[in-house]
Amino acid sequence: MNPIAMARARGPAPNSGPTIQDYLNRPRPTWEEVKEQLEKKKKGSRALAEFEEKMNENWRKELEKHREKLLGGNESSSKKKEKKKKEKKKSNRVSKIFSFLICFVLGLFLFVI
């Protein structure tokens, strides 16, 4: 049998969901209610903007503290580097003196033998 003819014989398909007429007859807000809703949205966005601005200020403060901490850390690290250089110079002096003494003692030892 022909499936199209069988579908026509069964009749129209049952409605599942709202029809166009239901959408047209649905309750809609008045113009005043629409204006109120728009004002509420503007107030809500203003509150959101204030919140974001406050969060941005807090973030800036946190960044400034972090920068100060890093910049302060750089100064201390440069001081550490200077201390290391001084210690290295001292150790070089000590090693030179120590090597001189060893040579002197060996020279005396060889001279005695």
Coordinates of N, CA and C in Angstrom, one line a residue, residues 2-83:
N2 N 0.3 2.3 -0.4 CA 0.9 3.6 -0.5 C 1.0 4.3 0.9
P3 N 2.2 4.6 1.4 CA 2.3 5.2 2.8 C 1.6 6.6 2.9
I4 N 1.6 7.3 1.8 CA 1.0 8.6 1.8 C -0.5 8.5 1.9
A5 N -1.1 7.6 1.2 CA -2.5 7.4 1.3 C -2.9 6.9 2.7
M6 N -2.1 6.1 3.3 CA -2.4 5.6 4.6 C -2.4 6.7 5.7
A7 N -1.4 7.7 5.5 CA -1.3 8.8 6.4 C -2.5 9.7 6.3
R8 N -3.0 9.9 5.0 CA -4.2 10.7 4.8 C -5.4 10.1 5.4
A9 N -5.5 8.8 5.3 CA -6.6 8.1 5.9 C -6.7 8.2 7.4
R10 N -5.5 8.2 8.0 CA -5.5 8.3 9.5 C -6.0 9.7 10.0
G11 N -5.8 10.7 9.1 CA -6.2 12.1 9.5 C -5.0 12.9 9.9
P12 N -5.3 14.1 10.4 CA -4.2 15.0 10.8 C -3.6 14.5 12.0
A13 N -2.3 14.8 12.2 CA -1.5 14.4 13.3 C -2.0 15.2 14.5
P14 N -1.9 14.6 15.7 CA -2.4 15.3 16.9 C -1.4 16.4 17.3
N15 N -1.9 17.5 17.8 CA -1.1 18.6 18.2 C -0.2 18.3 19.4
S16 N 1.1 18.6 19.2 CA 2.0 18.5 20.4 C 2.6 19.8 20.6
G17 N 2.1 20.6 21.6 CA 2.6 21.9 21.9 C 1.6 23.0 21.6
P18 N 2.0 24.2 21.9 CA 1.2 25.4 21.6 C 1.0 25.7 20.1
T19 N -0.1 26.2 19.8 CA -0.3 26.6 18.4 C 0.1 28.0 18.2
I20 N 0.0 28.5 17.0 CA 0.3 29.9 16.7 C -0.8 30.8 17.3
Q21 N -2.0 30.3 17.3 CA -3.1 31.1 18.0 C -2.8 31.2 19.5
D22 N -2.2 30.2 20.1 CA -1.9 30.3 21.5 C -0.8 31.3 21.7
Y23 N 0.2 31.4 20.9 CA 1.2 32.4 21.0 C 0.7 33.8 20.8
L24 N -0.3 34.0 19.9 CA -0.8 35.3 19.6 C -1.7 35.8 20.8
N25 N -2.4 34.8 21.5 CA -3.3 35.2 22.6 C -2.6 35.2 24.0
R26 N -1.3 35.0 24.0 CA -0.7 35.0 25.3 C -0.7 36.4 26.0
P27 N -0.6 36.4 27.3 CA -0.7 37.8 27.9 C 0.7 38.5 27.7
R28 N 0.6 39.8 27.4 CA 1.8 40.5 27.1 C 1.8 41.7 28.1
P29 N 3.0 42.2 28.4 CA 3.1 43.4 29.3 C 2.7 44.7 28.7
T30 N 2.2 45.6 29.5 CA 1.8 46.9 28.9 C 3.1 47.7 28.7
W31 N 2.9 48.9 28.1 CA 4.0 49.7 27.8 C 4.7 50.2 29.1
E32 N 3.9 50.5 30.1 CA 4.5 51.0 31.4 C 5.3 49.9 32.0
E33 N 4.8 48.6 31.9 CA 5.6 47.5 32.5 C 6.9 47.3 31.8
V34 N 6.9 47.5 30.5 CA 8.1 47.3 29.7 C 9.1 48.4 30.1
K35 N 8.6 49.7 30.3 CA 9.5 50.7 30.7 C 10.1 50.4 32.1
E36 N 9.3 49.9 33.0 CA 9.8 49.5 34.3 C 10.9 48.5 34.2
Q37 N 10.6 47.5 33.4 CA 11.6 46.4 33.2 C 12.9 47.0 32.6
L38 N 12.8 47.9 31.7 CA 14.1 48.5 31.1 C 14.8 49.3 32.2
E39 N 14.1 50.0 33.0 CA 14.8 50.8 34.1 C 15.4 49.8 35.1
K40 N 14.8 48.7 35.4 CA 15.4 47.7 36.3 C 16.7 47.2 35.7
K41 N 16.7 46.9 34.4 CA 17.9 46.4 33.8 C 19.0 47.4 33.8
K42 N 18.6 48.7 33.6 CA 19.7 49.7 33.7 C 20.2 49.8 35.1
K43 N 19.4 49.8 36.1 CA 19.9 49.8 37.5 C 20.7 48.6 37.8
G44 N 20.3 47.4 37.3 CA 21.1 46.2 37.5 C 22.5 46.3 36.9
S45 N 22.5 46.9 35.7 CA 23.8 47.0 35.0 C 24.7 48.1 35.7
R46 N 24.0 49.1 36.3 CA 24.8 50.1 37.0 C 25.4 49.5 38.2
A47 N 24.6 48.6 38.9 CA 25.2 48.0 40.1 C 26.3 47.0 39.7
L48 N 26.2 46.4 38.6 CA 27.2 45.5 38.1 C 28.5 46.3 37.8
A49 N 28.3 47.4 37.2 CA 29.4 48.3 36.8 C 30.1 48.8 38.0
E50 N 29.4 49.1 39.1 CA 30.0 49.6 40.3 C 30.8 48.4 41.0
F51 N 30.2 47.2 41.0 CA 30.9 46.1 41.5 C 32.2 45.8 40.8
E52 N 32.1 45.8 39.4 CA 33.3 45.6 38.7 C 34.4 46.7 38.9
E53 N 33.9 47.9 39.1 CA 34.9 49.0 39.3 C 35.6 48.8 40.7
K54 N 34.8 48.4 41.6 CA 35.4 48.1 43.0 C 36.4 47.0 42.9
M55 N 36.0 45.9 42.2 CA 36.9 44.8 42.0 C 38.2 45.2 41.3
N56 N 38.1 46.0 40.3 CA 39.2 46.5 39.6 C 40.2 47.3 40.5
E57 N 39.6 48.2 41.4 CA 40.4 48.9 42.3 C 41.1 48.0 43.2
N58 N 40.4 47.0 43.7 CA 41.1 46.0 44.6 C 42.2 45.3 43.9
W59 N 42.0 45.0 42.7 CA 43.0 44.3 41.9 C 44.2 45.2 41.6
R60 N 44.0 46.5 41.3 CA 45.1 47.4 41.2 C 45.9 47.5 42.4
K61 N 45.2 47.6 43.6 CA 45.9 47.7 44.8 C 46.8 46.5 45.1
E62 N 46.2 45.3 44.8 CA 47.0 44.1 44.9 C 48.2 44.1 44.0
L63 N 48.0 44.5 42.8 CA 49.1 44.6 41.8 C 50.2 45.5 42.3
E64 N 49.8 46.7 42.8 CA 50.8 47.6 43.3 C 51.6 47.0 44.5
K65 N 50.9 46.3 45.4 CA 51.7 45.7 46.5 C 52.6 44.7 45.9
H66 N 52.2 43.9 45.0 CA 53.1 42.9 44.4 C 54.3 43.5 43.7
R67 N 54.0 44.6 43.0 CA 55.1 45.3 42.3 C 56.1 45.8 43.3
E68 N 55.6 46.5 44.4 CA 56.5 47.0 45.4 C 57.3 45.9 46.0
K69 N 56.7 44.8 46.2 CA 57.4 43.6 46.8 C 58.5 43.1 45.9
L70 N 58.1 43.0 44.6 CA 59.2 42.6 43.6 C 60.3 43.6 43.5
L71 N 59.9 44.9 43.4 CA 61.0 45.9 43.3 C 61.9 45.9 44.6
G72 N 61.2 45.8 45.7 CA 62.0 45.7 47.0 C 62.9 44.5 47.0
G73 N 62.4 43.4 46.4 CA 63.2 42.1 46.4 C 64.4 42.3 45.5
N74 N 64.2 43.1 44.4 CA 65.4 43.3 43.5 C 66.5 44.0 44.2
E75 N 66.1 45.0 45.0 CA 67.2 45.7 45.7 C 67.9 44.8 46.7
S76 N 67.2 44.0 47.4 CA 67.9 43.1 48.3 C 68.7 42.1 47.6
S77 N 68.2 41.6 46.4 CA 69.0 40.7 45.6 C 70.3 41.3 45.1
S78 N 70.3 42.6 44.8 CA 71.5 43.3 44.3 C 72.5 43.4 45.5
K79 N 71.9 43.6 46.7 CA 72.8 43.7 47.9 C 73.4 42.3 48.1
K80 N 72.6 41.3 47.9 CA 73.2 39.9 48.1 C 74.3 39.7 47.1
K81 N 74.1 40.1 45.9 CA 75.1 40.0 44.9 C 76.4 40.7 45.3
E82 N 76.3 41.9 45.8 CA 77.5 42.6 46.3 C 78.2 41.9 47.4
K83 N 77.4 41.4 48.3 CA 78.0 40.6 49.4 C 78.7 39.4 48.9

